[in-house]
PDB file of C-alpha atoms in Angstrom:
ATOM      1  CA  THR A   1      83.399  85.945 104.661  1.00 58.00           C
ATOM      2  CA  ASN A   2      83.323  85.421 101.196  1.00 78.00           C
ATOM      3  CA  CYS A   3      83.147  88.972  99.647  1.00 90.00           C
ATOM      4  CA  ILE A   4      84.683  91.763  97.782  1.00 90.00           C
ATOM      5  CA  LEU A   5      85.417  95.130 100.065  1.00 94.00           C
ATOM      6  CA  VAL A   6      85.210  98.275  97.968  1.00 92.00           C
ATOM      7  CA  ILE A   7      87.134 101.447  99.922  1.00 93.00           C
ATOM      8  CA  ASP A   8      86.048 104.458  98.225  1.00 90.00           C
ATOM      9  CA  ASP A   9      84.873 107.812  99.557  1.00 89.00           C
ATOM     10  CA  ASP A  10      83.313 109.339  96.558  1.00 83.00           C
ATOM     11  CA  ALA A  11      79.875 107.453  96.994  1.00 85.00           C
ATOM     12  CA  THR A  12      79.219 107.817  92.800  1.00 79.00           C
ATOM     13  CA  ALA A  13      82.472 105.720  92.612  1.00 78.00           C
ATOM     14  CA  ARG A  14      81.378 103.776  95.103  1.00 85.00           C
ATOM     15  CA  GLU A  15      78.123 102.331  93.670  1.00 85.00           C
ATOM     16  CA  LEU A  16      79.631 102.022  90.220  1.00 80.00           C
ATOM     17  CA  ILE A  17      81.781  99.576  91.205  1.00 82.00           C
ATOM     18  CA  SER A  18      79.776  97.561  93.655  1.00 87.00           C
ATOM     19  CA  ASP A  19      76.651  97.282  91.379  1.00 84.00           C
ATOM     20  CA  HIS A  20      78.882  96.122  88.632  1.00 80.00           C
ATOM     21  CA  LEU A  21      80.477  93.341  91.013  1.00 85.00           C
ATOM     22  CA  ARG A  22      76.926  92.129  92.220  1.00 85.00           C
ATOM     23  CA  ALA A  23      75.906  91.946  88.463  1.00 80.00           C
ATOM     24  CA  GLU A  24      78.217  89.604  88.383  1.00 79.00           C
ATOM     25  CA  GLY A  25      77.464  87.397  91.334  1.00 84.00           C
ATOM     26  CA  PHE A  26      80.181  88.653  93.745  1.00 86.00           C
ATOM     27  CA  SER A  27      78.768  89.503  97.701  1.00 91.00           C
ATOM     28  CA  VAL A  28      80.073  93.197  98.324  1.00 93.00           C
ATOM     29  CA  VAL A  29      80.386  95.331 101.094  1.00 96.00           C
ATOM     30  CA  ALA A  30      81.644  99.313 101.158  1.00 96.00           C
ATOM     31  CA  ALA A  31      83.606 101.825 103.040  1.00 96.00           C
ATOM     32  CA  ALA A  32      83.263 105.654 102.868  1.00 94.00           C
ATOM     33  CA  GLY A  33      86.736 105.952 103.948  1.00 93.00           C
ATOM     34  CA  GLY A  34      90.213 104.284 104.918  1.00 93.00           C
ATOM     35  CA  LEU A  35      90.360 103.672 108.562  1.00 94.00           C
ATOM     36  CA  GLU A  36      86.765 102.144 108.075  1.00 96.00           C
ATOM     37  CA  GLY A  37      88.017 100.153 105.081  1.00 96.00           C
ATOM     38  CA  LEU A  38      90.592  98.986 107.309  1.00 96.00           C
ATOM     39  CA  LYS A  39      88.444  98.251 110.271  1.00 96.00           C
ATOM     40  CA  LEU A  40      86.398  96.167 107.729  1.00 97.00           C
ATOM     41  CA  ALA A  41      88.983  94.408 106.473  1.00 96.00           C
ATOM     42  CA  LYS A  42      90.034  92.818 110.183  1.00 95.00           C
ATOM     43  CA  GLU A  43      86.439  91.960 110.340  1.00 95.00           C
ATOM     44  CA  LEU A  44      85.472  90.514 107.031  1.00 95.00           C
ATOM     45  CA  ARG A  45      88.862  88.954 105.300  1.00 93.00           C
ATOM     46  CA  PRO A  46      87.711  89.776 102.013  1.00 91.00           C
ATOM     47  CA  ILE A  47      88.691  87.616  99.287  1.00 87.00           C
ATOM     48  CA  VAL A  48      89.622  91.082  97.151  1.00 87.00           C
ATOM     49  CA  ILE A  49      89.871  94.494  97.787  1.00 88.00           C
ATOM     50  CA  THR A  50      89.471  97.918  95.599  1.00 87.00           C
ATOM     51  CA  LEU A  51      90.723 100.402  96.878  1.00 86.00           C
ATOM     52  CA  ASP A  52      91.006 104.205  95.971  1.00 84.00           C
ATOM     53  CA  VAL A  53      93.870 106.017  95.712  1.00 79.00           C
ATOM     54  CA  MET A  54      92.461 109.697  96.939  1.00 78.00           C
ATOM     55  CA  MET A  55      90.776 110.086 100.540  1.00 83.00           C
ATOM     56  CA  PRO A  56      90.696 112.492 102.717  1.00 82.00           C
ATOM     57  CA  ASP A  57      90.869 110.573 106.115  1.00 83.00           C
ATOM     58  CA  LEU A  58      93.825 108.208 105.058  1.00 84.00           C
ATOM     59  CA  ASP A  59      94.846 107.802 101.545  1.00 81.00           C
ATOM     60  CA  GLY A  60      94.491 104.124  99.525  1.00 83.00           C
ATOM     61  CA  TRP A  61      98.918 104.222  99.701  1.00 79.00           C
ATOM     62  CA  SER A  62      98.550 104.245 103.299  1.00 83.00           C
ATOM     63  CA  VAL A  63      95.837 101.733 103.933  1.00 87.00           C
ATOM     64  CA  LEU A  64      98.021  99.080 101.343  1.00 84.00           C
ATOM     65  CA  ALA A  65     100.599  99.932 104.202  1.00 80.00           C
ATOM     66  CA  ALA A  66      98.573  99.370 107.235  1.00 87.00           C
ATOM     67  CA  LEU A  67      97.260  95.835 105.029  1.00 86.00           C
ATOM     68  CA  ARG A  68     100.679  94.805 104.039  1.00 80.00           C
ATOM     69  CA  GLN A  69     102.487  95.006 107.878  1.00 81.00           C
ATOM     70  CA  ASP A  70      98.882  93.420 109.377  1.00 86.00           C
ATOM     71  CA  PRO A  71     100.068  89.097 108.665  1.00 83.00           C
ATOM     72  CA  GLU A  72      96.182  88.456 108.643  1.00 88.00           C
ATOM     73  CA  LEU A  73      95.192  90.590 106.001  1.00 88.00           C
ATOM     74  CA  ALA A  74      98.656  90.857 104.199  1.00 82.00           C
ATOM     75  CA  GLU A  75      97.537  88.101 101.424  1.00 80.00           C
ATOM     76  CA  ILE A  76      95.000  89.880 100.280  1.00 85.00           C
ATOM     77  CA  PRO A  77      94.723  90.685  96.373  1.00 83.00           C
ATOM     78  CA  VAL A  78      94.548  94.620  96.294  1.00 84.00           C
ATOM     79  CA  ILE A  79      93.405  96.543  93.660  1.00 80.00           C
ATOM     80  CA  MET A  80      94.058 100.338  93.382  1.00 79.00           C
ATOM     81  CA  VAL A  81      91.387 101.943  91.979  1.00 75.00           C
ATOM     82  CA  THR A  82      91.479 106.197  90.992  1.00 67.00           C
ATOM     83  CA  ILE A  83      88.400 107.905  88.933  1.00 60.00           C
ATOM     84  CA  VAL A  84      88.708 111.678  88.232  1.00 52.00           C
ATOM     85  CA  ASP A  85      85.313 113.366  88.491  1.00 44.00           C
ATOM     86  CA  GLU A  86      85.431 115.872  85.787  1.00 40.00           C
ATOM     87  CA  HIS A  87      86.004 112.989  83.160  1.00 38.00           C
ATOM     88  CA  ARG A  88      84.969 110.166  85.003  1.00 41.00           C
ATOM     89  CA  ARG A  89      87.796 108.823  83.710  1.00 44.00           C
ATOM     90  CA  GLY A  90      90.371 106.421  85.600  1.00 50.00           C
ATOM     91  CA  ILE A  91      92.041 103.376  85.870  1.00 50.00           C
ATOM     92  CA  ALA A  92      92.373  99.953  87.875  1.00 54.00           C
ATOM     93  CA  LEU A  93      96.306  99.533  89.069  1.00 56.00           C
ATOM     94  CA  GLY A  94      95.374  95.123  89.150  1.00 59.00           C
ATOM     95  CA  ALA A  95      98.556  94.128  91.020  1.00 65.00           C
ATOM     96  CA  ALA A  96      98.953  89.941  91.772  1.00 66.00           C
ATOM     97  CA  GLY A  97     100.426  91.113  94.921  1.00 68.00           C
ATOM     98  CA  TYR A  98     102.454  93.339  96.514  1.00 65.00           C
ATOM     99  CA  LEU A  99     106.173  93.374  98.396  1.00 69.00           C
ATOM    100  CA  THR A 100     107.377  95.631 100.775  1.00 67.00           C
ATOM    101  CA  LYS A 101     110.456  97.043 100.799  1.00 67.00           C
ATOM    102  CA  PRO A 102     112.698  95.333 102.933  1.00 68.00           C
ATOM    103  CA  ILE A 103     111.813  92.627 101.192  1.00 72.00           C
ATOM    104  CA  ASP A 104     111.033  88.947 102.908  1.00 74.00           C
ATOM    105  CA  ARG A 105     112.889  86.397 100.946  1.00 76.00           C
ATOM    106  CA  ASP A 106     109.678  83.570 102.036  1.00 81.00           C
ATOM    107  CA  ARG A 107     107.209  86.174 101.329  1.00 75.00           C
ATOM    108  CA  LEU A 108     108.766  86.739  97.854  1.00 77.00           C
ATOM    109  CA  HIS A 109     109.266  83.047  97.002  1.00 79.00           C
ATOM    110  CA  ARG A 110     104.946  82.540  98.117  1.00 77.00           C
ATOM    111  CA  LEU A 111     104.101  85.410  95.910  1.00 75.00           C
ATOM    112  CA  VAL A 112     106.027  84.472  93.076  1.00 77.00           C
ATOM    113  CA  GLY A 113     105.091  80.668  93.570  1.00 77.00           C
ATOM    114  CA  ARG A 114     102.024  81.299  92.428  1.00 75.00           C
ATOM    115  CA  PHE A 115     102.886  81.744  88.631  1.00 74.00           C
ATOM    116  CA  ARG A 116     105.483  79.004  88.556  1.00 78.00           C
ATOM    117  CA  ALA A 117     105.319  77.670  84.712  1.00 78.00           C
ATOM    118  CA  SER A 118     103.909  74.192  84.624  1.00 79.00           C
ATOM    119  CA  ILE A 119     106.855  73.578  82.854  1.00 80.00           C
ATOM    120  CA  PRO A 120     110.167  75.267  84.640  1.00 80.00           C
ATOM    121  CA  PRO A 121     112.055  77.137  83.840  1.00 85.00           C
ATOM    122  CA  THR A 122     109.566  80.251  84.930  1.00 87.00           C
ATOM    123  CA  ARG A 123     110.445  83.722  83.395  1.00 89.00           C
ATOM    124  CA  VAL A 124     110.290  86.239  85.683  1.00 90.00           C
ATOM    125  CA  LEU A 125     111.048  90.464  84.626  1.00 93.00           C
ATOM    126  CA  LEU A 126     112.371  92.266  87.283  1.00 93.00           C
ATOM    127  CA  VAL A 127     112.044  96.145  87.105  1.00 92.00           C
ATOM    128  CA  GLU A 128     113.756  97.922  89.361  1.00 90.00           C
ATOM    129  CA  ASP A 129     116.284 100.617  89.431  1.00 90.00           C
ATOM    130  CA  ASP A 130     118.925  99.669  92.516  1.00 87.00           C
ATOM    131  CA  GLN A 131     121.016  97.514  91.488  1.00 91.00           C
ATOM    132  CA  VAL A 132     121.715  95.654  95.080  1.00 87.00           C
ATOM    133  CA  GLN A 133     117.977  94.980  95.629  1.00 84.00           C
ATOM    134  CA  ARG A 134     118.546  93.543  92.166  1.00 88.00           C
ATOM    135  CA  ASP A 135     121.060  91.243  92.743  1.00 89.00           C
ATOM    136  CA  ARG A 136     119.680  90.233  96.027  1.00 85.00           C
ATOM    137  CA  ILE A 137     116.073  89.060  94.501  1.00 87.00           C
ATOM    138  CA  ARG A 138     118.333  87.554  91.470  1.00 87.00           C
ATOM    139  CA  GLY A 139     120.344  85.471  93.774  1.00 87.00           C
ATOM    140  CA  TRP A 140     116.900  84.290  96.302  1.00 85.00           C
ATOM    141  CA  LEU A 141     115.108  83.126  92.825  1.00 84.00           C
ATOM    142  CA  GLU A 142     118.226  81.925  90.119  1.00 76.00           C
ATOM    143  CA  GLY A 143     118.718  78.314  89.482  1.00 74.00           C
ATOM    144  CA  GLN A 144     116.500  75.796  87.550  1.00 71.00           C
ATOM    145  CA  GLN A 145     113.319  76.365  88.619  1.00 83.00           C
ATOM    146  CA  TRP A 146     113.636  80.512  87.701  1.00 87.00           C
ATOM    147  CA  ILE A 147     115.258  82.524  84.954  1.00 89.00           C
ATOM    148  CA  VAL A 148     115.175  85.834  85.845  1.00 91.00           C
ATOM    149  CA  GLN A 149     116.125  88.988  83.222  1.00 94.00           C
ATOM    150  CA  GLU A 150     116.471  92.841  84.583  1.00 95.00           C
ATOM    151  CA  ALA A 151     115.289  96.217  83.211  1.00 95.00           C
ATOM    152  CA  ALA A 152     116.344  99.398  85.670  1.00 93.00           C
ATOM    153  CA  ASN A 153     113.869 101.283  84.450  1.00 91.00           C
ATOM    154  CA  GLY A 154     109.878 100.899  82.884  1.00 91.00           C
ATOM    155  CA  ARG A 155     112.050 101.483  79.344  1.00 92.00           C
ATOM    156  CA  GLU A 156     114.518  98.962  79.975  1.00 94.00           C
ATOM    157  CA  ALA A 157     111.116  97.116  80.873  1.00 95.00           C
ATOM    158  CA  LEU A 158     109.360  97.539  77.352  1.00 94.00           C
ATOM    159  CA  ALA A 159     111.793  96.764  75.919  1.00 95.00           C
ATOM    160  CA  CYS A 160     112.789  93.737  77.265  1.00 95.00           C
ATOM    161  CA  LEU A 161     108.586  92.580  76.965  1.00 95.00           C
ATOM    162  CA  ARG A 162     108.831  93.070  73.161  1.00 94.00           C
ATOM    163  CA  GLU A 163     111.610  90.375  73.381  1.00 93.00           C
ATOM    164  CA  GLY A 164     109.519  88.161  75.044  1.00 92.00           C
ATOM    165  CA  LYS A 165     106.904  87.307  77.239  1.00 92.00           C
ATOM    166  CA  PRO A 166     107.648  86.927  81.423  1.00 91.00           C
ATOM    167  CA  ASP A 167     105.228  84.756  83.296  1.00 88.00           C
ATOM    168  CA  VAL A 168     105.298  86.916  85.953  1.00 87.00           C
ATOM    169  CA  ILE A 169     106.485  91.014  86.454  1.00 87.00           C
ATOM    170  CA  LEU A 170     108.570  92.369  89.679  1.00 87.00           C
ATOM    171  CA  LEU A 171     107.635  95.235  89.352  1.00 85.00           C
ATOM    172  CA  ASP A 172     109.317  98.395  91.914  1.00 83.00           C
ATOM    173  CA  LEU A 173     106.877 101.704  91.687  1.00 79.00           C
ATOM    174  CA  MET A 174     110.024 103.840  92.178  1.00 76.00           C
ATOM    175  CA  MET A 175     111.904 104.697  89.134  1.00 81.00           C
ATOM    176  CA  PRO A 176     113.437 107.548  87.425  1.00 78.00           C
ATOM    177  CA  GLU A 177     112.679 108.070  83.921  1.00 78.00           C
ATOM    178  CA  MET A 178     109.428 106.208  83.410  1.00 81.00           C
ATOM    179  CA  ASP A 179     107.946 104.498  87.181  1.00 79.00           C
ATOM    180  CA  GLY A 180     105.934 101.451  88.105  1.00 80.00           C
ATOM    181  CA  PHE A 181     102.512 103.265  87.403  1.00 74.00           C
ATOM    182  CA  ALA A 182     103.804 104.270  83.801  1.00 79.00           C
ATOM    183  CA  VAL A 183     104.826 100.632  83.362  1.00 84.00           C
ATOM    184  CA  VAL A 184     101.183  99.541  84.532  1.00 79.00           C
ATOM    185  CA  ALA A 185      99.589 102.014  82.222  1.00 76.00           C
ATOM    186  CA  ALA A 186     101.697 100.277  78.882  1.00 83.00           C
ATOM    187  CA  LEU A 187     100.606  96.916  79.782  1.00 82.00           C
ATOM    188  CA  GLN A 188      96.862  97.621  80.514  1.00 74.00           C
ATOM    189  CA  LYS A 189      97.281  99.311  76.881  1.00 78.00           C
ATOM    190  CA  ALA A 190      98.616  95.923  74.893  1.00 82.00           C
ATOM    191  CA  VAL A 191      96.159  92.926  74.823  1.00 82.00           C
ATOM    192  CA  GLU A 192      99.253  90.548  74.450  1.00 88.00           C
ATOM    193  CA  TRP A 193     100.602  92.232  77.627  1.00 86.00           C
ATOM    194  CA  ARG A 194      97.472  92.986  79.745  1.00 78.00           C
ATOM    195  CA  HIS A 195      97.439  89.556  81.711  1.00 78.00           C
ATOM    196  CA  ILE A 196     101.000  89.389  82.718  1.00 83.00           C
ATOM    197  CA  PRO A 197     100.468  88.612  86.888  1.00 81.00           C
ATOM    198  CA  VAL A 198     102.520  91.692  88.312  1.00 81.00           C
ATOM    199  CA  ILE A 199     103.595  91.910  91.555  1.00 79.00           C
ATOM    200  CA  VAL A 200     104.475  95.617  92.855  1.00 75.00           C
ATOM    201  CA  ILE A 201     107.574  96.292  94.795  1.00 77.00           C
ATOM    202  CA  THR A 202     106.265  99.012  97.325  1.00 71.00           C
ATOM    203  CA  ALA A 203     108.519 101.130  99.731  1.00 64.00           C
ATOM    204  CA  ARG A 204     107.458 100.197 103.326  1.00 50.00           C
ATOM    205  CA  ASP A 205     106.816 104.071 105.012  1.00 55.00           C
ATOM    206  CA  LEU A 206     105.912 106.619 101.507  1.00 56.00           C
ATOM    207  CA  ASN A 207     106.791 110.092 102.836  1.00 61.00           C
ATOM    208  CA  ALA A 208     104.865 113.182 101.554  1.00 63.00           C
ATOM    209  CA  THR A 209     107.180 114.011  98.908  1.00 65.00           C
ATOM    210  CA  GLU A 210     107.154 110.312  97.352  1.00 59.00           C
ATOM    211  CA  ARG A 211     102.781 109.958  98.350  1.00 60.00           C
ATOM    212  CA  GLU A 212     102.606 113.074  95.777  1.00 61.00           C
ATOM    213  CA  ARG A 213     105.048 111.671  93.175  1.00 56.00           C
ATOM    214  CA  LEU A 214     102.984 108.734  93.365  1.00 55.00           C
ATOM    215  CA  ASN A 215      99.651 110.819  93.266  1.00 56.00           C
ATOM    216  CA  SER A 216     100.744 112.725  90.320  1.00 53.00           C
ATOM    217  CA  GLY A 217     102.478 109.480  88.377  1.00 51.00           C
ATOM    218  CA  VAL A 218      98.382 108.090  88.944  1.00 50.00           C
ATOM    219  CA  GLN A 219      96.695 111.718  87.774  1.00 47.00           C
ATOM    220  CA  SER A 220      98.987 111.456  84.618  1.00 47.00           C
ATOM    221  CA  VAL A 221      98.238 107.868  83.572  1.00 48.00           C
ATOM    222  CA  LEU A 222      94.733 108.684  84.451  1.00 45.00           C
ATOM    223  CA  VAL A 223      93.774 110.793  81.847  1.00 42.00           C
ATOM    224  CA  LYS A 224      95.317 108.287  78.823  1.00 41.00           C
ATOM    225  CA  GLU A 225      92.640 105.592  80.019  1.00 47.00           C
ATOM    226  CA  THR A 226      88.803 105.733  80.537  1.00 54.00           C
ATOM    227  CA  PHE A 227      87.651 103.916  83.335  1.00 55.00           C
ATOM    228  CA  ARG A 228      85.511 100.595  82.716  1.00 63.00           C
ATOM    229  CA  PRO A 229      83.782  98.358  85.327  1.00 60.00           C
ATOM    230  CA  ALA A 230      83.821  95.561  83.422  1.00 67.00           C
ATOM    231  CA  ASP A 231      87.611  95.801  83.090  1.00 69.00           C
ATOM    232  CA  LEU A 232      87.270  95.662  87.117  1.00 65.00           C
ATOM    233  CA  VAL A 233      85.337  92.688  87.235  1.00 68.00           C
ATOM    234  CA  GLU A 234      87.271  90.537  84.745  1.00 72.00           C
ATOM    235  CA  ARG A 235      90.964  91.449  86.622  1.00 69.00           C
ATOM    236  CA  ILE A 236      88.699  90.496  90.024  1.00 67.00           C
ATOM    237  CA  ARG A 237      87.449  87.517  88.520  1.00 70.00           C
ATOM    238  CA  ARG A 238      90.673  86.609  87.249  1.00 70.00           C
ATOM    239  CA  LEU A 239      92.673  86.954  90.772  1.00 67.00           C
ATOM    240  CA  VAL A 240      90.073  85.117  92.660  1.00 66.00           C
ATOM    241  CA  HIS A 241      90.501  82.169  90.481  1.00 64.00           C
ATOM    242  CA  THR A 242      94.284  83.165  90.142  1.00 56.00           C
ATOM    243  CA  ASN A 243      95.663  79.211  90.447  1.00 41.00           C
ATOM    244  CA  PRO A 244      93.498  77.619  88.006  1.00 39.00           C
ATOM    245  CA  ALA A 245      93.116  80.052  85.369  1.00 34.00           C
ATOM    246  CA  VAL A 246      97.615  81.172  85.762  1.00 34.00           C
ATOM    247  CA  ASP A 247      98.291  77.398  85.236  1.00 34.00           C
ATOM    248  CA  SER A 248      95.758  76.629  82.351  1.00 30.00           C
ATOM    249  CA  GLU A 249      97.035  79.325  80.696  1.00 31.00           C
ATOM    250  CA  MET A 250     100.587  78.854  81.040  1.00 29.00           C
ATOM    251  CA  GLU A 251      99.807  75.224  79.662  1.00 31.00           C
ATOM    252  CA  ALA A 252      98.429  77.065  76.730  1.00 29.00           C
ATOM    253  CA  ALA A 253     101.457  78.894  76.488  1.00 29.00           C
ATOM    254  CA  SER A 254     104.205  76.301  76.932  1.00 25.00           C
TER     255      SER A 254
END
């Protein structure tokens, strides 16, 4: 069905997001937890899923991993949403897609192919601290169609962005110095970077320590950003109309 699935254990947040989406003309189905969310995702095949990070039964990262490992659900765009109750602060981590490690060549091509510039080459910024992984991805993409610029961490990535805007960013979540969440927060703050499509690279199985690090990463980002449902609606609108919007943006930019 042509609906958006909202997965969140907090009733207030669920209603807030659902109401804003319905007001914009979207059909919405809500799930009160990760397990229910996965069941509904299988039944409904929504066009977009918004997913809370912190949930008691099955947290957002586990739900995301399960979605990405199901071939029928793997392509659905997912927006990670977290709202901290005390101040109603939060951030929507909008990703145009997710790549799980070990990265599959065909899936990489399918995901980045959606953001190909109308006039080649397409500029890709690859943010990944693992040199082997960087070499592999560059090998798969380089050629006449793609120019790959590399950054080993978030700080290098921001320096690259100041020099020139890529057409798409491939972003590893786990990096020393400045991780993927901090990069996403920086992108969202800058008007000129906000609309660059980001494809997140995440480990297939996150252990407890990594999850903790991710969750504290989200917390540290949260205090800097105020959650605005209107931004979430706008992000979903862009994801739903990805191809036409991207094509016209690229033409305007070229």
